Tab-separated table of C-alpha atoms in Angstrom:
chain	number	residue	atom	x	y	z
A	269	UNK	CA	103.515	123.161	170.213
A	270	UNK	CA	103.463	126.645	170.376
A	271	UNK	CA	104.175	126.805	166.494
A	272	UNK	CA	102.180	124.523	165.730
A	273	UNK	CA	99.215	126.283	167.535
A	274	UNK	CA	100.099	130.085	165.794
A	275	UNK	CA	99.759	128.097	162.380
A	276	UNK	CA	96.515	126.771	163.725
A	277	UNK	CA	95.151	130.255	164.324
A	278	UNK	CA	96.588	131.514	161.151
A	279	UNK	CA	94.533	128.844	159.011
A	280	UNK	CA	91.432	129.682	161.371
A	281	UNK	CA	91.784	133.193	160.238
A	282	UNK	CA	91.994	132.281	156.490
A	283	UNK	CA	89.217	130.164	156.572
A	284	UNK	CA	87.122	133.320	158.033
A	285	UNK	CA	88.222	135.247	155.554
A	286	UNK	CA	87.654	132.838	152.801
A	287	UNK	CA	83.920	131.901	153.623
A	288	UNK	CA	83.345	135.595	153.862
A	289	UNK	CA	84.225	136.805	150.582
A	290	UNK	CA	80.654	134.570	149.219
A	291	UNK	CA	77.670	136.338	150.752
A	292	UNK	CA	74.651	134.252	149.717
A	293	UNK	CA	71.294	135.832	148.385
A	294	UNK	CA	69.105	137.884	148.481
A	295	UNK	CA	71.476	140.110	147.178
A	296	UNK	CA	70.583	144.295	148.107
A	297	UNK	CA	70.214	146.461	144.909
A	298	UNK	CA	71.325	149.785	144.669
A	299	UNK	CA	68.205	152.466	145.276
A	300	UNK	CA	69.082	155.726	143.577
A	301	UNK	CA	66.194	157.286	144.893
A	302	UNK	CA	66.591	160.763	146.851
A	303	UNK	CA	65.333	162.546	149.774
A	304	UNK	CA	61.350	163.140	149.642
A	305	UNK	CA	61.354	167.186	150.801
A	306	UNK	CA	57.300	167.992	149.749
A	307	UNK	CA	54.315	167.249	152.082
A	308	UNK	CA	51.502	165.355	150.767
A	309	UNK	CA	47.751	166.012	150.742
A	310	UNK	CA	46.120	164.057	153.642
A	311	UNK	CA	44.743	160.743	151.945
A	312	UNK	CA	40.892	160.164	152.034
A	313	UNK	CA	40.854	156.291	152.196
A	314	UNK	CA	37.030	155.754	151.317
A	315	UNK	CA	38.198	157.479	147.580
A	316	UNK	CA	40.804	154.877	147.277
A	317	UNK	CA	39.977	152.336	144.271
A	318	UNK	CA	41.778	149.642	142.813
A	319	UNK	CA	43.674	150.503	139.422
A	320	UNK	CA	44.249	147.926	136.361
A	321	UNK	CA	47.058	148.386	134.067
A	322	UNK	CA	46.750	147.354	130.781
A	323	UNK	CA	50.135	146.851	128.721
A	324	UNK	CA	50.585	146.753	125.326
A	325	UNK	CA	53.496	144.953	123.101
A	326	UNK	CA	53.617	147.161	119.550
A	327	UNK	CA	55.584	148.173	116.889
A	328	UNK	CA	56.005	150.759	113.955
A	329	UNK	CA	56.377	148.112	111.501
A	330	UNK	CA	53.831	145.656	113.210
A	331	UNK	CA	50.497	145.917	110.291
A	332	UNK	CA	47.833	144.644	113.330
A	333	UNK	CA	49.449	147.077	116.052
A	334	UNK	CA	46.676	149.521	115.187
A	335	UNK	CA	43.932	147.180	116.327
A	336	UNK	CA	45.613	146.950	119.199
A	337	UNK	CA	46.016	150.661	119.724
A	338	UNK	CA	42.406	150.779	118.800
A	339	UNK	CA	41.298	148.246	121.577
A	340	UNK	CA	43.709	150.247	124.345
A	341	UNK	CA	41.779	152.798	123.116
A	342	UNK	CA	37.885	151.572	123.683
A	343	UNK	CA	38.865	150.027	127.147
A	344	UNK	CA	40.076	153.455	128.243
A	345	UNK	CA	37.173	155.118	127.593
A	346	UNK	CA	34.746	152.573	128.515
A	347	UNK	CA	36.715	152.057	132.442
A	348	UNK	CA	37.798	155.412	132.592
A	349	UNK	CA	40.400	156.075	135.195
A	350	UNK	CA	40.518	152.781	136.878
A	351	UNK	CA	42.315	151.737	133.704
A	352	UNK	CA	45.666	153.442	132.696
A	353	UNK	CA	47.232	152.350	129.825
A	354	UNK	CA	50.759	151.735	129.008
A	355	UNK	CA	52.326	150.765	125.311
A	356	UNK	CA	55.574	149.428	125.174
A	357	UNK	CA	57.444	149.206	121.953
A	358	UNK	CA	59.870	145.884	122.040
A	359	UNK	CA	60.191	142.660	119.595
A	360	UNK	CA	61.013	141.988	115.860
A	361	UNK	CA	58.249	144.717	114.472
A	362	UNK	CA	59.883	147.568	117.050
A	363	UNK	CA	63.803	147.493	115.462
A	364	UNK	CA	64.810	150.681	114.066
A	365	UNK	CA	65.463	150.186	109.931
A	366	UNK	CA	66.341	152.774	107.471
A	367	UNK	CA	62.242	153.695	107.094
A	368	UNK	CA	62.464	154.001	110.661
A	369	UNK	CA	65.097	155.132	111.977
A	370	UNK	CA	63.615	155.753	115.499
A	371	UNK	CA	64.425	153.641	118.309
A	372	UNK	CA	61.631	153.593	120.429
A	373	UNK	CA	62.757	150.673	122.576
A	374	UNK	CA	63.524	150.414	125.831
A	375	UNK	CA	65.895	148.253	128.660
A	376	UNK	CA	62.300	147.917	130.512
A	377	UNK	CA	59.947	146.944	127.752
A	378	UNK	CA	62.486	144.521	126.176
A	379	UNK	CA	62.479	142.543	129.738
A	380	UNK	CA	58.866	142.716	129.943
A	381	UNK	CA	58.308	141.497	126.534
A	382	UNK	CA	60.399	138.536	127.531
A	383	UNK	CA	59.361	138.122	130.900
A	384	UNK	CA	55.992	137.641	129.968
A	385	UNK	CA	56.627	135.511	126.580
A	386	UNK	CA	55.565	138.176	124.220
A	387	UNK	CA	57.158	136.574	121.342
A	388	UNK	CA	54.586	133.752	122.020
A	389	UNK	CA	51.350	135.232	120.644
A	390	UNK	CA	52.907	138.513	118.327
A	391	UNK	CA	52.450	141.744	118.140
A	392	UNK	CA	50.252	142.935	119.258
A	393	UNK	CA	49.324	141.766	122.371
A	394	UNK	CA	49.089	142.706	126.041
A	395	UNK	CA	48.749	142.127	129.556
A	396	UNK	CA	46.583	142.890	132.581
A	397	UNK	CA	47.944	143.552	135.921
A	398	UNK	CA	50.444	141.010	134.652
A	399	UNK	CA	49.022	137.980	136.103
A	400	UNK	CA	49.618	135.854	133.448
A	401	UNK	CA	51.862	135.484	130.321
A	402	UNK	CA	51.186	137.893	127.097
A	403	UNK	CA	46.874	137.824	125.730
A	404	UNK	CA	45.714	138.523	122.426
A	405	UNK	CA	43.286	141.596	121.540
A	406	UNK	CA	40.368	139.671	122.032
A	407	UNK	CA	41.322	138.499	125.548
A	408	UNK	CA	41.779	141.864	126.967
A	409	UNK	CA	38.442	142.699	128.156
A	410	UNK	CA	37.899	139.455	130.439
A	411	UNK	CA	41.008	139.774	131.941
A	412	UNK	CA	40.238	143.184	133.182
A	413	UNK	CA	36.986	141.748	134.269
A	414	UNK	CA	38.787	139.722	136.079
A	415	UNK	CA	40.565	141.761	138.745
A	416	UNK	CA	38.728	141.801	142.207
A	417	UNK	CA	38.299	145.634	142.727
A	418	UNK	CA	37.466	145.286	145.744
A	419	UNK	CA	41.269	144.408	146.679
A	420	UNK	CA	41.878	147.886	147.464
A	421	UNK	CA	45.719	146.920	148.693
A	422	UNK	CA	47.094	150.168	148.189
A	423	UNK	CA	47.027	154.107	147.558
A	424	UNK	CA	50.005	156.084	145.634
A	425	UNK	CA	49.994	159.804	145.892
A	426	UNK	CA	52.293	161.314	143.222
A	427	UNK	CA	53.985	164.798	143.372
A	428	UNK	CA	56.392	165.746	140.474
A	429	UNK	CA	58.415	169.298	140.572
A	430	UNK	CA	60.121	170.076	137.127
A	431	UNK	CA	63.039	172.386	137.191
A	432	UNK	CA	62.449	173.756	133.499
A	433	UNK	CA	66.203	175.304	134.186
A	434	UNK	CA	67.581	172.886	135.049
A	435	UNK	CA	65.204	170.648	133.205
A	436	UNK	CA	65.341	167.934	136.409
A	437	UNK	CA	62.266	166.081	136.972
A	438	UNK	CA	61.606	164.894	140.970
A	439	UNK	CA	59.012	162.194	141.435
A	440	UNK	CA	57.890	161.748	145.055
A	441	UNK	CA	55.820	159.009	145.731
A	442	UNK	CA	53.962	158.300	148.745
A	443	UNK	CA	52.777	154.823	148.973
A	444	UNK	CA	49.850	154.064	151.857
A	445	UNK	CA	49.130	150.742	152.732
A	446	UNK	CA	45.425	149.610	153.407
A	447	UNK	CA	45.636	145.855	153.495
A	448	UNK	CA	47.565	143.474	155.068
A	449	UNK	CA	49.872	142.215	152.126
A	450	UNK	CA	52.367	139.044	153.079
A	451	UNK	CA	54.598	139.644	150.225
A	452	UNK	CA	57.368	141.838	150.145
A	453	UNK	CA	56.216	145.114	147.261
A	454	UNK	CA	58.219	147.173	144.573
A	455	UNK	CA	57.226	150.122	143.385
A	456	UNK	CA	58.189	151.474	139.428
A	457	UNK	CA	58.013	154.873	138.516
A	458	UNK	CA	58.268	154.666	134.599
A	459	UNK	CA	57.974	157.289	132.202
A	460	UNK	CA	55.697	157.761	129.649
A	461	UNK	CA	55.043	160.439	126.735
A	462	UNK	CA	51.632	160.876	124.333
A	463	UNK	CA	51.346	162.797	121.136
A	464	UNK	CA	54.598	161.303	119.450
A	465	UNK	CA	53.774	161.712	115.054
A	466	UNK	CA	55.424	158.658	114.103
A	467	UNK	CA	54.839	156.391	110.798
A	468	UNK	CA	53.001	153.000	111.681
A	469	UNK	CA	52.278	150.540	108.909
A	470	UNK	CA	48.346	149.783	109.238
A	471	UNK	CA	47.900	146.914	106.917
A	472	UNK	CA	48.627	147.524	103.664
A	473	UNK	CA	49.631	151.183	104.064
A	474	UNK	CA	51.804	153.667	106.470
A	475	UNK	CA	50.678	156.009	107.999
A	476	UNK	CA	53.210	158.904	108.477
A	477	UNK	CA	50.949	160.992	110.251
A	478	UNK	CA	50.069	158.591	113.151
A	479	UNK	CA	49.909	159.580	116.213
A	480	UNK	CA	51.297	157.025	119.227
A	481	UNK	CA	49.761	157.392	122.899
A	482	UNK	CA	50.779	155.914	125.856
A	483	UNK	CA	54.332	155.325	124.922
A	484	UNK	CA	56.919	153.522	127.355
A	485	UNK	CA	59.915	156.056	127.415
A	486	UNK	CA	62.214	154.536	130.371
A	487	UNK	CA	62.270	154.393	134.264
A	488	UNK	CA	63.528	156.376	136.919
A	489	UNK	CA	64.046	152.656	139.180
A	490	UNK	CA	63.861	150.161	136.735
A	491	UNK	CA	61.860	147.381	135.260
A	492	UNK	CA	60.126	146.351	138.590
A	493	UNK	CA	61.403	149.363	140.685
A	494	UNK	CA	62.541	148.905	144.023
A	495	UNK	CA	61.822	148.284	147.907
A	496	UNK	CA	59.388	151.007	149.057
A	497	UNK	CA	61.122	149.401	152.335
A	498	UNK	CA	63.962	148.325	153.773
A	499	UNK	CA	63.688	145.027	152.955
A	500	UNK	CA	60.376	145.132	150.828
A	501	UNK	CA	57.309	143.939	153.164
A	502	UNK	CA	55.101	146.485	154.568
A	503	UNK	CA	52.397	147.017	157.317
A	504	UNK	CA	48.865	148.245	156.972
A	505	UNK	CA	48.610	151.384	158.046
A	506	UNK	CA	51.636	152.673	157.105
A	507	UNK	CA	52.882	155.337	154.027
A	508	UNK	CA	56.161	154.933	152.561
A	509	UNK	CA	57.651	157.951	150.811
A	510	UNK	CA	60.319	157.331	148.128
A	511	UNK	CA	61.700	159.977	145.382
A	512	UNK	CA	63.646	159.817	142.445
A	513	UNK	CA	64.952	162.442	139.967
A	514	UNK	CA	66.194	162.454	136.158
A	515	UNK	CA	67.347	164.990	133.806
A	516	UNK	CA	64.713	165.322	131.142
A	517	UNK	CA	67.938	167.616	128.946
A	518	UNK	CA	69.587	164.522	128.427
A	519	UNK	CA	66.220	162.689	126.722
A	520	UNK	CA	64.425	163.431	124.110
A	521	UNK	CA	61.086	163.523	125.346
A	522	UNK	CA	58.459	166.325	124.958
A	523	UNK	CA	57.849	167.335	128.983
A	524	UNK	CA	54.951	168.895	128.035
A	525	UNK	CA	53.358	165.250	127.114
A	526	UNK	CA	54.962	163.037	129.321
A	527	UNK	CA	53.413	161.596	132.724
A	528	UNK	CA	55.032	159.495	135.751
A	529	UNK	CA	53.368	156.151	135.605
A	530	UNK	CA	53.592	154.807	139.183
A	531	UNK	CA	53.099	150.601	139.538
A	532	UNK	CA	53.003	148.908	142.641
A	533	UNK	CA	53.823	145.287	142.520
A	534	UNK	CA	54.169	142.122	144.161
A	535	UNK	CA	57.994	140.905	144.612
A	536	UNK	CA	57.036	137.387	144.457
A	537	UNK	CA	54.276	136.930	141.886
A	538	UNK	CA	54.725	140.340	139.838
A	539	UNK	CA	51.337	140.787	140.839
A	540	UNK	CA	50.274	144.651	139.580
A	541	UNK	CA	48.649	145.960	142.892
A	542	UNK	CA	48.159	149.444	141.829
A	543	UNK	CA	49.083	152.120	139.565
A	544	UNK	CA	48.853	156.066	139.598
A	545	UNK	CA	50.046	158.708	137.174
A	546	UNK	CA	50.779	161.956	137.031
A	547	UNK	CA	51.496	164.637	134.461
A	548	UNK	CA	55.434	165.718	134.639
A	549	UNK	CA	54.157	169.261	134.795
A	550	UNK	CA	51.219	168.799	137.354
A	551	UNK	CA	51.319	171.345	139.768
């Protein structure tokens, strides 16, 4: 009996160990961000107004991209900065060839342009605030319509420091929120660089001197960021710092032209709450 009830106990024990070595989801993603050391500006809330991204899918090789880049273009100037801008080079037209043997793709703007069924309508196309699946041209200016501005869920504050020594950017971020949001939030800090000369085929030609704005160049967090939380949810009220650093020496970016693009987002519906930038060398 007494052997019998060791090899009981012994069993027991396996089984523990056995059902623990499955841990069911949500499953908790590595945050490489790093400690926040500046102090911010105190926030005047009655400034705070909702921000609409506008995404583009282009392409070197894409012969309607410049319409597209044309269109960014208009709605920038007509909204001003409660629009920001953001093109992302992915798809068939973006592959590097021998006539262009620049890359300009990215991990992030390949998973957007499938997450949002890109490949669906062609380049180019675009997106606002990501509520829905990929738009042509022509549907851009409704869907910024759209928004409800008066959804003021959020307020980032962005600080960068760039180490031109060392050549290490720091990003901190200092998200306040103003609304009660159910949802649990991410928050992407991506970069992105104007002023690149680049060819672009623009219909029948190719234009070698063309000048690309707005370009995706990477992330510091990833495609949709991380927590700005422990576990993603947030109260009104309350201002969640989060930094995260990168070593410009090892890209091949121009510092001098590139900004932090900041995008808050819902976890759930990939909702775009709110988005901030900030030049890499703003003081």
């Amino acid at each position: 009996m007494n052997n019998l009830y060791k090899i009981l106990l012994i069993l027991a024990g396996l089984g523990i160990f056995i059902s623990c070595d499955k841990i069911d989801g949500p499953y908790i993603t590595e945050d490489s961000s790093v400690a926040t050391t500046v102090v911010f500006p105190d926030l005047d809330t009655n400034a705070v107004y909702r921000k609409i991204l506008l995404e583009e899918f282009t392409g070197c090789q894409c012969v309607n991209c410049p319409q597209g880049h044309l269109e960014m273009a208009n709605l920038l100037a007509v909204n001003g900065d409660t629009l920001v801008g953001l093109c992302i080079h992915a798809g068939f037209f973006a592959r590097p060839l021998a006539d262009y043997p620049r890359d300009f793709r990215t991990n992030e703007g390949t998973q957007l342009y499938d997450d949002l069924q890109a490949a669906t309508i062609g380049t180019p196309c675009g997106e606002v605030n990501r509520n829905t699946n990929a738009q042509a041209i022509a549907q851009w200016q409704s869907s910024i319509q759209n928004v409800d501005r008066t959804q003021r869920i959020a307020a980032i504050q962005l600080i960068n420091q760039y180490d031109a020594g060392t050549r290490i950017l720091t990003a901190n971020t200092k998200t306040t929120i103003l609304q009660e949001h159910s949802n649990p939030v991410k928050l992407a800090l991506y970069v992105v660089e104007d002023g690149i000369v680049y060819p672009q085929k623009n219909g029948t030609e190719i234009d070698t001197a063309y000048v690309h704005n707005h370009m995706l160049r990477g992330s510091l967090n990833g495609t949709y960021g991380a927590n700005i939380s422990e576990n993603g949810y947030v109260d009104k009220g309350v201002s969640y710092t989060k930094s995260y650093q990168v070593n410009c020496g090892e890209k091949d970016w121009n510092v001098d032209n590139c900004v932090i693009l900041a995008i808050l987002t819902d976890a759930v519906t990939k909702e775009v709450l709110q988005v901030e930038k900030c030049s890499f060398l703003d003081d």
